[in-house]
Amino acid sequence: QKSFNMYIKEISLSDFRNIQETTVKLNKGINIFYGSNANGKTNFLESIYLCSTGRSHRTKNDKEMVRFGASQAHVKLFLENKSTIWRIDAHIHRNDKKGIAINGIPLKKSSELFGTLYTVIFSPEDLQLIKDAPSRRRRFVDIELCQISKVYCHTLQQYMKVLKQRNNLLKEIQKNSSLKETLFAWDMQLAEYGKRIISFRKEFINNVSIKAAARHKQISSGNEELSVVYVPSAEENDFEIKLQSTLERDIFMGSTSYGPHRDDISFFINGNDVRIYGSQGQQRTAAICAKLAEIDIIKENTDTSPVLLLDDVLSELDKTRQHMLMDCINDVQTIITCTGIEDSITNYAGNAAIFNVNNGVIKRETT
């Protein structure tokens, strides 16, 4: 088993949210951070996610990550990947753009960070993956695909750029109809990038479905069959036609009705839509299986085990689902946050590093 070939060795934070100054050395296996709410546990996980994706999983506004009263925050992370040490630095300025560097070399765009540190994050909100708005499911797909494919990441960025230009032009056409002739140039680009995205997502979701179904079979002792289905708003070959046919409506609305920015995913158990007919337990199990499929796909595509971030998620699960989640992750570095170590965590605390988080101060405990 090629276990733990990627893991975080050490993280230093200064003026990051409520954490003034700290350096934490992590265990290869399980690391448990406990403390009551609003003391800084999720902030610590956020700093890791930032070093993995170049963004926060909680806010679009980077300034929120700078400690109150400070002018900038700094995260310095050391990771080992197949016995090579990498250093990732993230500087967040209150009055300037953030800067990210790998091994001391500044990146032009934070998206260049994808593929250095692979992470899968799982928070109580992710248990709502099935029930939530389509945008959350698209985000689940996009973050994952961006981690494993720089081509996808670039294509998605270009698509969103062209989409914004097209939408702006649609609003202009409302005022000046002669601009309509210029629209076809944007349509061609949108269709070109859109088709590639649809093709990437199709393959990815097919893969998620196979892997999530295998996980789900184990959990349900073979009684239930899970499938994950891609629901594109337009297929590859008719995307352009749809853009043409809805042109008048798009001009009237000032936005683009069809395309990957409107895609969705559906989850089925034994052929029934889990969002409509599934119990809360089934919805949660399906969400866990989708997340576990993410880990499998990263391993398969990169020959690397990702770091798993479990943000206060165990307390939301019953014993069976806790065990099922923990038993599946014995070969990935896992960072768990929880309010107390009692109940759900005790079984796994034996070989774990345990840290107490209190008012932004993180202390490792010896026992």
mmCIF file of C-alpha atoms in Angstrom:
data_model
loop_
_atom_site.group_PDB
_atom_site.id
_atom_site.type_symbol
_atom_site.label_atom_id
_atom_site.label_comp_id
_atom_site.label_asym_id
_atom_site.label_seq_id
_atom_site.Cartn_x
_atom_site.Cartn_y
_atom_site.Cartn_z
ATOM 1 C CA GLN A 1 0.000 0.000 0.000
ATOM 2 C CA LYS A 2 1.457 3.384 -1.051
ATOM 3 C CA SER A 3 0.182 5.001 2.124
ATOM 4 C CA PHE A 4 1.034 8.464 3.436
ATOM 5 C CA ASN A 5 3.127 9.418 0.427
ATOM 6 C CA MET A 6 1.828 12.972 0.925
ATOM 7 C CA TYR A 7 1.443 14.559 4.323
ATOM 8 C CA ILE A 8 1.802 17.935 6.020
ATOM 9 C CA LYS A 9 4.751 18.063 8.421
ATOM 10 C CA GLU A 10 4.388 21.523 9.890
ATOM 11 C CA ILE A 11 2.339 24.715 9.658
ATOM 12 C CA SER A 12 3.152 28.161 11.013
ATOM 13 C CA LEU A 13 0.453 30.815 11.227
ATOM 14 C CA SER A 14 0.724 34.467 12.123
ATOM 15 C CA ASP A 15 -2.230 36.838 12.456
ATOM 16 C CA PHE A 16 -4.506 34.362 10.688
ATOM 17 C CA ARG A 17 -8.094 34.962 11.882
ATOM 18 C CA ASN A 18 -7.950 34.637 15.699
ATOM 19 C CA ILE A 19 -4.586 32.818 15.710
ATOM 20 C CA GLN A 20 -1.830 35.272 16.547
ATOM 21 C CA GLU A 21 1.279 33.135 16.305
ATOM 22 C CA THR A 22 1.646 29.365 16.274
ATOM 23 C CA THR A 23 3.677 26.509 14.798
ATOM 24 C CA VAL A 24 2.089 23.054 14.702
ATOM 25 C CA LYS A 25 3.908 19.827 13.886
ATOM 26 C CA LEU A 26 1.469 17.211 12.584
ATOM 27 C CA ASN A 27 1.317 13.458 12.829
ATOM 28 C CA LYS A 28 1.419 11.383 9.630
ATOM 29 C CA GLY A 29 -1.838 9.662 10.557
ATOM 30 C CA ILE A 30 -4.697 11.123 12.600
ATOM 31 C CA ASN A 31 -4.552 14.593 14.191
ATOM 32 C CA ILE A 32 -7.379 15.664 16.485
ATOM 33 C CA PHE A 33 -7.997 19.339 17.308
ATOM 34 C CA TYR A 34 -10.578 19.812 20.038
ATOM 35 C CA GLY A 35 -12.018 22.807 21.857
ATOM 36 C CA SER A 36 -15.323 24.609 22.200
ATOM 37 C CA ASN A 37 -16.781 26.449 19.209
ATOM 38 C CA ALA A 38 -15.394 29.785 17.951
ATOM 39 C CA ASN A 39 -11.920 29.128 19.374
ATOM 40 C CA GLY A 40 -10.063 28.651 16.087
ATOM 41 C CA LYS A 41 -10.305 24.980 15.045
ATOM 42 C CA THR A 42 -11.948 25.699 11.680
ATOM 43 C CA ASN A 43 -9.535 28.621 11.155
ATOM 44 C CA PHE A 44 -6.661 26.143 11.356
ATOM 45 C CA LEU A 45 -8.279 23.886 8.722
ATOM 46 C CA GLU A 46 -8.998 26.937 6.568
ATOM 47 C CA SER A 47 -5.275 27.769 6.484
ATOM 48 C CA ILE A 48 -4.526 24.281 5.098
ATOM 49 C CA TYR A 49 -7.284 24.555 2.500
ATOM 50 C CA LEU A 50 -5.883 27.952 1.469
ATOM 51 C CA CYS A 51 -2.465 26.357 0.869
ATOM 52 C CA SER A 52 -4.126 23.657 -1.240
ATOM 53 C CA THR A 53 -6.520 25.666 -3.439
ATOM 54 C CA GLY A 54 -5.425 29.291 -3.067
ATOM 55 C CA ARG A 55 -8.771 30.243 -1.558
ATOM 56 C CA SER A 56 -10.867 29.925 1.586
ATOM 57 C CA HIS A 57 -13.716 27.424 1.774
ATOM 58 C CA ARG A 58 -15.658 29.878 3.940
ATOM 59 C CA THR A 59 -15.400 33.329 2.407
ATOM 60 C CA LYS A 60 -14.798 35.050 -0.934
ATOM 61 C CA ASN A 61 -13.284 38.016 0.898
ATOM 62 C CA ASP A 62 -9.622 37.273 1.689
ATOM 63 C CA LYS A 63 -9.388 40.205 4.121
ATOM 64 C CA GLU A 64 -11.585 38.265 6.576
ATOM 65 C CA MET A 65 -8.649 35.882 7.112
ATOM 66 C CA VAL A 66 -6.460 38.676 8.548
ATOM 67 C CA ARG A 67 -6.581 38.944 12.333
ATOM 68 C CA PHE A 68 -8.521 41.916 13.642
ATOM 69 C CA GLY A 69 -6.133 44.844 14.070
ATOM 70 C CA ALA A 70 -3.330 43.302 11.946
ATOM 71 C CA SER A 71 -2.332 44.461 8.459
ATOM 72 C CA GLN A 72 -1.483 41.015 7.047
ATOM 73 C CA ALA A 73 -1.646 37.294 7.746
ATOM 74 C CA HIS A 74 0.966 34.690 6.852
ATOM 75 C CA VAL A 75 0.703 30.897 6.489
ATOM 76 C CA LYS A 76 3.815 28.790 6.014
ATOM 77 C CA LEU A 77 3.256 25.097 5.342
ATOM 78 C CA PHE A 78 5.795 22.294 4.855
ATOM 79 C CA LEU A 79 4.661 19.102 3.208
ATOM 80 C CA GLU A 80 6.390 15.918 2.219
ATOM 81 C CA ASN A 81 5.412 14.342 -1.088
ATOM 82 C CA LYS A 82 7.169 11.108 -2.073
ATOM 83 C CA SER A 83 10.130 12.078 0.149
ATOM 84 C CA THR A 84 10.504 15.587 -1.342
ATOM 85 C CA ILE A 85 9.845 18.543 0.962
ATOM 86 C CA TRP A 86 7.744 21.420 -0.383
ATOM 87 C CA ARG A 87 7.134 24.781 1.222
ATOM 88 C CA ILE A 88 3.983 26.784 0.518
ATOM 89 C CA ASP A 89 3.681 30.392 1.682
ATOM 90 C CA ALA A 90 0.483 32.424 1.617
ATOM 91 C CA HIS A 91 0.499 36.140 2.438
ATOM 92 C CA ILE A 92 -2.850 37.843 2.842
ATOM 93 C CA HIS A 93 -2.777 41.624 2.922
ATOM 94 C CA ARG A 94 -5.583 43.738 4.244
ATOM 95 C CA ASN A 95 -5.063 46.393 1.544
ATOM 96 C CA ASP A 96 -3.512 44.442 -1.300
ATOM 97 C CA LYS A 97 -3.835 41.229 -3.304
ATOM 98 C CA LYS A 98 -2.755 38.003 -1.617
ATOM 99 C CA GLY A 99 0.563 36.475 -2.604
ATOM 100 C CA ILE A 100 1.319 32.751 -2.785
ATOM 101 C CA ALA A 101 4.728 31.141 -3.295
ATOM 102 C CA ILE A 102 5.948 27.562 -3.725
ATOM 103 C CA ASN A 103 9.501 26.935 -2.492
ATOM 104 C CA GLY A 104 10.056 30.694 -2.411
ATOM 105 C CA ILE A 105 8.929 31.261 -6.019
ATOM 106 C CA PRO A 106 5.893 33.578 -6.262
ATOM 107 C CA LEU A 107 2.937 32.353 -8.353
ATOM 108 C CA LYS A 108 1.364 34.617 -10.970
ATOM 109 C CA LYS A 109 -2.117 33.241 -10.254
ATOM 110 C CA SER A 110 -3.263 31.414 -7.143
ATOM 111 C CA SER A 111 -4.803 28.718 -9.368
ATOM 112 C CA GLU A 112 -1.217 27.634 -10.205
ATOM 113 C CA LEU A 113 -1.179 26.183 -6.693
ATOM 114 C CA PHE A 114 -3.562 23.342 -7.644
ATOM 115 C CA GLY A 115 -1.750 20.018 -7.692
ATOM 116 C CA THR A 116 0.867 20.808 -5.016
ATOM 117 C CA LEU A 117 -1.091 19.821 -1.904
ATOM 118 C CA TYR A 118 -4.179 17.665 -2.490
ATOM 119 C CA THR A 119 -6.960 17.998 0.070
ATOM 120 C CA VAL A 120 -10.499 16.741 0.548
ATOM 121 C CA ILE A 121 -12.496 18.805 3.037
ATOM 122 C CA PHE A 122 -15.640 17.591 4.722
ATOM 123 C CA SER A 123 -17.793 19.876 6.865
ATOM 124 C CA PRO A 124 -21.368 19.644 8.193
ATOM 125 C CA GLU A 125 -22.467 21.728 5.159
ATOM 126 C CA ASP A 126 -21.142 18.964 2.882
ATOM 127 C CA LEU A 127 -23.659 16.567 4.423
ATOM 128 C CA GLN A 128 -26.200 18.849 2.705
ATOM 129 C CA LEU A 129 -24.506 18.269 -0.676
ATOM 130 C CA ILE A 130 -27.516 16.319 -1.957
ATOM 131 C CA LYS A 131 -30.188 18.722 -0.683
ATOM 132 C CA ASP A 132 -28.424 22.021 -1.350
ATOM 133 C CA ALA A 133 -28.547 24.246 -4.433
ATOM 134 C CA PRO A 134 -26.917 23.010 -7.678
ATOM 135 C CA SER A 135 -24.120 25.586 -7.215
ATOM 136 C CA ARG A 136 -22.744 23.569 -4.261
ATOM 137 C CA ARG A 137 -22.662 20.376 -6.345
ATOM 138 C CA ARG A 138 -20.955 22.218 -9.214
ATOM 139 C CA ARG A 139 -18.377 23.529 -6.750
ATOM 140 C CA PHE A 140 -17.760 19.968 -5.487
ATOM 141 C CA VAL A 141 -17.017 18.900 -9.089
ATOM 142 C CA ASP A 142 -14.968 21.976 -10.037
ATOM 143 C CA ILE A 143 -12.644 22.037 -7.005
ATOM 144 C CA GLU A 144 -11.935 18.341 -7.448
ATOM 145 C CA LEU A 145 -11.288 18.574 -11.191
ATOM 146 C CA CYS A 146 -9.105 21.674 -10.762
ATOM 147 C CA GLN A 147 -6.929 19.746 -8.279
ATOM 148 C CA ILE A 148 -6.303 16.894 -10.711
ATOM 149 C CA SER A 149 -6.316 18.732 -14.073
ATOM 150 C CA LYS A 150 -4.607 22.033 -14.863
ATOM 151 C CA VAL A 151 -6.264 21.901 -18.319
ATOM 152 C CA TYR A 152 -9.728 21.782 -16.746
ATOM 153 C CA CYS A 153 -8.836 24.621 -14.376
ATOM 154 C CA HIS A 154 -7.701 26.834 -17.273
ATOM 155 C CA THR A 155 -10.735 25.932 -19.415
ATOM 156 C CA LEU A 156 -13.142 26.742 -16.564
ATOM 157 C CA GLN A 157 -11.465 30.109 -15.954
ATOM 158 C CA GLN A 158 -11.724 30.986 -19.661
ATOM 159 C CA TYR A 159 -15.368 29.879 -19.784
ATOM 160 C CA MET A 160 -16.306 32.048 -16.785
ATOM 161 C CA LYS A 161 -14.467 35.015 -18.322
ATOM 162 C CA VAL A 162 -16.316 34.675 -21.660
ATOM 163 C CA LEU A 163 -19.639 34.098 -19.862
ATOM 164 C CA LYS A 164 -19.182 37.370 -17.966
ATOM 165 C CA GLN A 165 -18.405 39.236 -21.230
ATOM 166 C CA ARG A 166 -21.425 37.690 -22.953
ATOM 167 C CA ASN A 167 -23.755 38.599 -20.079
ATOM 168 C CA ASN A 168 -22.451 42.178 -20.067
ATOM 169 C CA LEU A 169 -23.050 42.386 -23.821
ATOM 170 C CA LEU A 170 -26.608 41.013 -23.460
ATOM 171 C CA LYS A 171 -27.364 43.900 -21.083
ATOM 172 C CA GLU A 172 -25.838 46.383 -23.556
ATOM 173 C CA ILE A 173 -27.983 44.973 -26.397
ATOM 174 C CA GLN A 174 -31.082 45.823 -24.338
ATOM 175 C CA LYS A 175 -30.075 49.474 -24.812
ATOM 176 C CA ASN A 176 -28.604 49.199 -28.305
ATOM 177 C CA SER A 177 -29.874 46.378 -30.526
ATOM 178 C CA SER A 178 -27.248 46.941 -33.258
ATOM 179 C CA LEU A 179 -24.682 45.297 -30.950
ATOM 180 C CA LYS A 180 -26.443 41.968 -31.553
ATOM 181 C CA GLU A 181 -24.137 41.208 -34.512
ATOM 182 C CA THR A 182 -21.087 41.082 -32.197
ATOM 183 C CA LEU A 183 -22.621 38.372 -30.047
ATOM 184 C CA PHE A 184 -21.679 35.427 -32.285
ATOM 185 C CA ALA A 185 -17.951 35.878 -31.519
ATOM 186 C CA TRP A 186 -18.627 35.316 -27.801
ATOM 187 C CA ASP A 187 -21.035 32.459 -28.549
ATOM 188 C CA MET A 188 -18.360 30.590 -30.490
ATOM 189 C CA GLN A 189 -15.852 30.897 -27.633
ATOM 190 C CA LEU A 190 -18.438 30.027 -24.992
ATOM 191 C CA ALA A 191 -19.442 26.906 -26.914
ATOM 192 C CA GLU A 192 -15.825 25.856 -27.432
ATOM 193 C CA TYR A 193 -14.878 26.082 -23.737
ATOM 194 C CA GLY A 194 -18.301 24.814 -22.638
ATOM 195 C CA LYS A 195 -18.034 21.603 -24.675
ATOM 196 C CA ARG A 196 -14.669 20.791 -23.093
ATOM 197 C CA ILE A 197 -16.039 21.365 -19.589
ATOM 198 C CA ILE A 198 -19.071 19.148 -20.276
ATOM 199 C CA SER A 199 -16.789 16.378 -21.555
ATOM 200 C CA PHE A 200 -14.484 16.607 -18.484
ATOM 201 C CA ARG A 201 -17.419 16.613 -16.060
ATOM 202 C CA LYS A 202 -19.129 13.709 -17.774
ATOM 203 C CA GLU A 203 -16.080 11.497 -17.353
ATOM 204 C CA PHE A 204 -15.439 12.681 -13.797
ATOM 205 C CA ILE A 205 -19.010 12.106 -12.569
ATOM 206 C CA ASN A 206 -19.082 8.706 -14.214
ATOM 207 C CA ASN A 207 -15.948 7.887 -12.208
ATOM 208 C CA VAL A 208 -17.466 9.297 -8.987
ATOM 209 C CA SER A 209 -20.543 7.151 -9.576
ATOM 210 C CA ILE A 210 -18.528 3.922 -9.920
ATOM 211 C CA LYS A 211 -16.391 4.610 -6.839
ATOM 212 C CA ALA A 212 -19.202 5.982 -4.660
ATOM 213 C CA ALA A 213 -21.366 2.954 -5.571
ATOM 214 C CA ALA A 214 -18.604 0.573 -4.455
ATOM 215 C CA ARG A 215 -18.257 2.415 -1.109
ATOM 216 C CA HIS A 216 -22.035 2.485 -0.699
ATOM 217 C CA LYS A 217 -22.353 -1.248 -1.325
ATOM 218 C CA GLN A 218 -19.974 -1.967 1.586
ATOM 219 C CA ILE A 219 -21.906 0.337 3.892
ATOM 220 C CA SER A 220 -25.393 -0.890 3.023
ATOM 221 C CA SER A 221 -24.238 -4.536 3.049
ATOM 222 C CA GLY A 222 -25.186 -4.763 -0.616
ATOM 223 C CA ASN A 223 -28.855 -3.840 -0.048
ATOM 224 C CA GLU A 224 -28.752 -0.471 -1.776
ATOM 225 C CA GLU A 225 -27.358 0.627 -5.107
ATOM 226 C CA LEU A 226 -26.121 4.219 -5.357
ATOM 227 C CA SER A 227 -25.610 5.982 -8.673
ATOM 228 C CA VAL A 228 -24.490 9.533 -9.412
ATOM 229 C CA VAL A 229 -25.735 11.087 -12.650
ATOM 230 C CA TYR A 230 -24.543 14.165 -14.503
ATOM 231 C CA VAL A 231 -27.395 16.498 -15.479
ATOM 232 C CA PRO A 232 -25.992 19.015 -17.996
ATOM 233 C CA SER A 233 -28.186 21.965 -18.941
ATOM 234 C CA ALA A 234 -26.993 21.422 -22.523
ATOM 235 C CA GLU A 235 -25.235 18.469 -24.159
ATOM 236 C CA GLU A 236 -21.890 18.940 -25.929
ATOM 237 C CA ASN A 237 -23.353 18.706 -29.435
ATOM 238 C CA ASP A 238 -26.373 20.976 -28.928
ATOM 239 C CA PHE A 239 -24.885 23.695 -26.717
ATOM 240 C CA GLU A 240 -24.412 26.109 -29.651
ATOM 241 C CA ILE A 241 -27.939 25.451 -30.946
ATOM 242 C CA LYS A 242 -29.377 26.167 -27.481
ATOM 243 C CA LEU A 243 -27.457 29.442 -27.306
ATOM 244 C CA GLN A 244 -29.041 30.467 -30.630
ATOM 245 C CA SER A 245 -32.563 29.324 -29.778
ATOM 246 C CA THR A 246 -32.699 31.194 -26.447
ATOM 247 C CA LEU A 247 -31.074 34.376 -27.744
ATOM 248 C CA GLU A 248 -34.135 36.630 -27.401
ATOM 249 C CA ARG A 249 -34.843 35.350 -23.917
ATOM 250 C CA ASP A 250 -31.163 35.843 -22.932
ATOM 251 C CA ILE A 251 -31.261 39.445 -24.158
ATOM 252 C CA PHE A 252 -34.489 40.066 -22.236
ATOM 253 C CA MET A 253 -33.035 38.500 -19.035
ATOM 254 C CA GLY A 254 -29.532 39.916 -19.529
ATOM 255 C CA SER A 255 -28.031 36.493 -18.726
ATOM 256 C CA THR A 256 -27.151 33.181 -20.383
ATOM 257 C CA SER A 257 -29.796 30.458 -19.904
ATOM 258 C CA TYR A 258 -27.785 27.381 -20.908
ATOM 259 C CA GLY A 259 -24.293 26.081 -20.278
ATOM 260 C CA PRO A 260 -22.047 24.396 -17.699
ATOM 261 C CA HIS A 261 -22.761 27.230 -15.231
ATOM 262 C CA ARG A 262 -26.267 25.715 -14.936
ATOM 263 C CA ASP A 263 -25.311 22.025 -14.682
ATOM 264 C CA ASP A 264 -26.310 19.745 -11.829
ATOM 265 C CA ILE A 265 -25.718 16.248 -10.461
ATOM 266 C CA SER A 266 -28.384 13.829 -9.228
ATOM 267 C CA PHE A 267 -27.983 10.979 -6.739
ATOM 268 C CA PHE A 268 -30.139 7.843 -6.942
ATOM 269 C CA ILE A 269 -30.522 4.919 -4.527
ATOM 270 C CA ASN A 270 -32.157 1.874 -6.125
ATOM 271 C CA GLY A 271 -33.343 4.178 -8.912
ATOM 272 C CA ASN A 272 -35.026 6.736 -6.616
ATOM 273 C CA ASP A 273 -33.866 10.359 -6.474
ATOM 274 C CA VAL A 274 -32.222 10.697 -3.045
ATOM 275 C CA ARG A 275 -32.946 14.422 -2.848
ATOM 276 C CA ILE A 276 -36.698 13.797 -3.077
ATOM 277 C CA TYR A 277 -37.214 10.279 -1.702
ATOM 278 C CA GLY A 278 -34.132 9.648 0.441
ATOM 279 C CA SER A 279 -34.174 9.761 4.243
ATOM 280 C CA GLN A 280 -31.749 12.151 5.953
ATOM 281 C CA GLY A 281 -29.555 9.131 6.719
ATOM 282 C CA GLN A 282 -29.493 8.083 3.052
ATOM 283 C CA GLN A 283 -28.706 11.633 1.935
ATOM 284 C CA ARG A 284 -25.803 11.787 4.377
ATOM 285 C CA THR A 285 -24.470 8.374 3.387
ATOM 286 C CA ALA A 286 -24.593 9.338 -0.291
ATOM 287 C CA ALA A 287 -22.701 12.568 0.484
ATOM 288 C CA ILE A 288 -20.035 10.642 2.460
ATOM 289 C CA CYS A 289 -19.636 8.159 -0.394
ATOM 290 C CA ALA A 290 -19.196 11.010 -2.888
ATOM 291 C CA LYS A 291 -16.468 12.493 -0.668
ATOM 292 C CA LEU A 292 -14.739 9.110 -0.262
ATOM 293 C CA ALA A 293 -14.890 8.738 -4.051
ATOM 294 C CA GLU A 294 -12.969 12.047 -4.247
ATOM 295 C CA ILE A 295 -10.142 10.507 -2.204
ATOM 296 C CA ASP A 296 -10.068 7.441 -4.484
ATOM 297 C CA ILE A 297 -10.026 9.586 -7.634
ATOM 298 C CA ILE A 298 -7.137 11.736 -6.381
ATOM 299 C CA LYS A 299 -5.146 8.616 -5.500
ATOM 300 C CA GLU A 300 -5.865 7.110 -8.905
ATOM 301 C CA ASN A 301 -5.063 10.238 -10.922
ATOM 302 C CA THR A 302 -2.029 11.494 -9.034
ATOM 303 C CA ASP A 303 -0.563 8.404 -7.350
ATOM 304 C CA THR A 304 -0.764 10.470 -4.157
ATOM 305 C CA SER A 305 -2.942 10.255 -1.058
ATOM 306 C CA PRO A 306 -4.694 13.561 -0.297
ATOM 307 C CA VAL A 307 -4.940 15.112 3.154
ATOM 308 C CA LEU A 308 -8.437 14.739 4.604
ATOM 309 C CA LEU A 309 -9.900 17.634 6.608
ATOM 310 C CA LEU A 310 -12.900 16.645 8.755
ATOM 311 C CA ASP A 311 -14.407 19.813 10.191
ATOM 312 C CA ASP A 312 -16.670 18.926 13.109
ATOM 313 C CA VAL A 313 -18.384 16.331 10.971
ATOM 314 C CA LEU A 314 -18.208 13.237 13.214
ATOM 315 C CA SER A 315 -20.559 14.699 15.816
ATOM 316 C CA GLU A 316 -23.184 15.009 13.052
ATOM 317 C CA LEU A 317 -23.074 11.277 12.254
ATOM 318 C CA ASP A 318 -24.413 8.227 14.036
ATOM 319 C CA LYS A 319 -21.997 5.499 15.190
ATOM 320 C CA THR A 320 -22.386 3.379 12.038
ATOM 321 C CA ARG A 321 -21.551 6.237 9.683
ATOM 322 C CA GLN A 322 -18.681 7.418 11.908
ATOM 323 C CA HIS A 323 -17.102 3.965 11.728
ATOM 324 C CA MET A 324 -17.672 3.698 8.027
ATOM 325 C CA LEU A 325 -15.974 7.044 7.414
ATOM 326 C CA MET A 326 -13.014 6.379 9.716
ATOM 327 C CA ASP A 327 -12.441 2.830 8.498
ATOM 328 C CA CYS A 328 -12.070 4.061 4.929
ATOM 329 C CA ILE A 329 -9.303 6.548 5.689
ATOM 330 C CA ASN A 330 -6.618 4.564 7.432
ATOM 331 C CA ASP A 331 -3.999 5.469 4.806
ATOM 332 C CA VAL A 332 -4.484 9.231 4.471
ATOM 333 C CA GLN A 333 -3.307 11.958 6.813
ATOM 334 C CA THR A 334 -6.483 13.117 8.565
ATOM 335 C CA ILE A 335 -7.094 16.289 10.524
ATOM 336 C CA ILE A 336 -10.238 16.180 12.644
ATOM 337 C CA THR A 337 -11.842 19.032 14.562
ATOM 338 C CA CYS A 338 -14.372 18.364 17.324
ATOM 339 C CA THR A 339 -15.696 20.009 20.453
ATOM 340 C CA GLY A 340 -14.843 17.157 22.799
ATOM 341 C CA ILE A 341 -12.860 13.956 22.607
ATOM 342 C CA GLU A 342 -15.409 11.817 24.410
ATOM 343 C CA ASP A 343 -18.016 9.849 22.413
ATOM 344 C CA SER A 344 -17.215 9.728 18.717
ATOM 345 C CA ILE A 345 -13.473 10.218 18.793
ATOM 346 C CA THR A 346 -12.207 7.950 21.562
ATOM 347 C CA ASN A 347 -11.938 4.861 19.343
ATOM 348 C CA TYR A 348 -9.569 6.649 16.988
ATOM 349 C CA ALA A 349 -7.608 8.684 19.532
ATOM 350 C CA GLY A 350 -5.264 5.811 20.379
ATOM 351 C CA ASN A 351 -2.679 6.518 17.699
ATOM 352 C CA ALA A 352 -3.574 10.172 17.096
ATOM 353 C CA ALA A 353 -1.810 13.429 17.882
ATOM 354 C CA ILE A 354 -4.143 15.476 20.076
ATOM 355 C CA PHE A 355 -4.228 19.269 20.175
ATOM 356 C CA ASN A 356 -6.265 21.571 22.358
ATOM 357 C CA VAL A 357 -7.487 24.799 20.753
ATOM 358 C CA ASN A 358 -8.420 27.580 23.123
ATOM 359 C CA ASN A 359 -8.962 31.183 22.075
ATOM 360 C CA GLY A 360 -6.605 30.933 19.095
ATOM 361 C CA VAL A 361 -3.889 29.113 21.053
ATOM 362 C CA ILE A 362 -3.063 25.569 19.880
ATOM 363 C CA LYS A 363 -1.291 23.222 22.324
ATOM 364 C CA ARG A 364 -0.253 19.654 21.666
ATOM 365 C CA GLU A 365 -1.134 17.249 24.470
ATOM 366 C CA THR A 366 1.261 14.492 25.428
ATOM 367 C CA THR A 367 -1.347 11.813 26.111
#
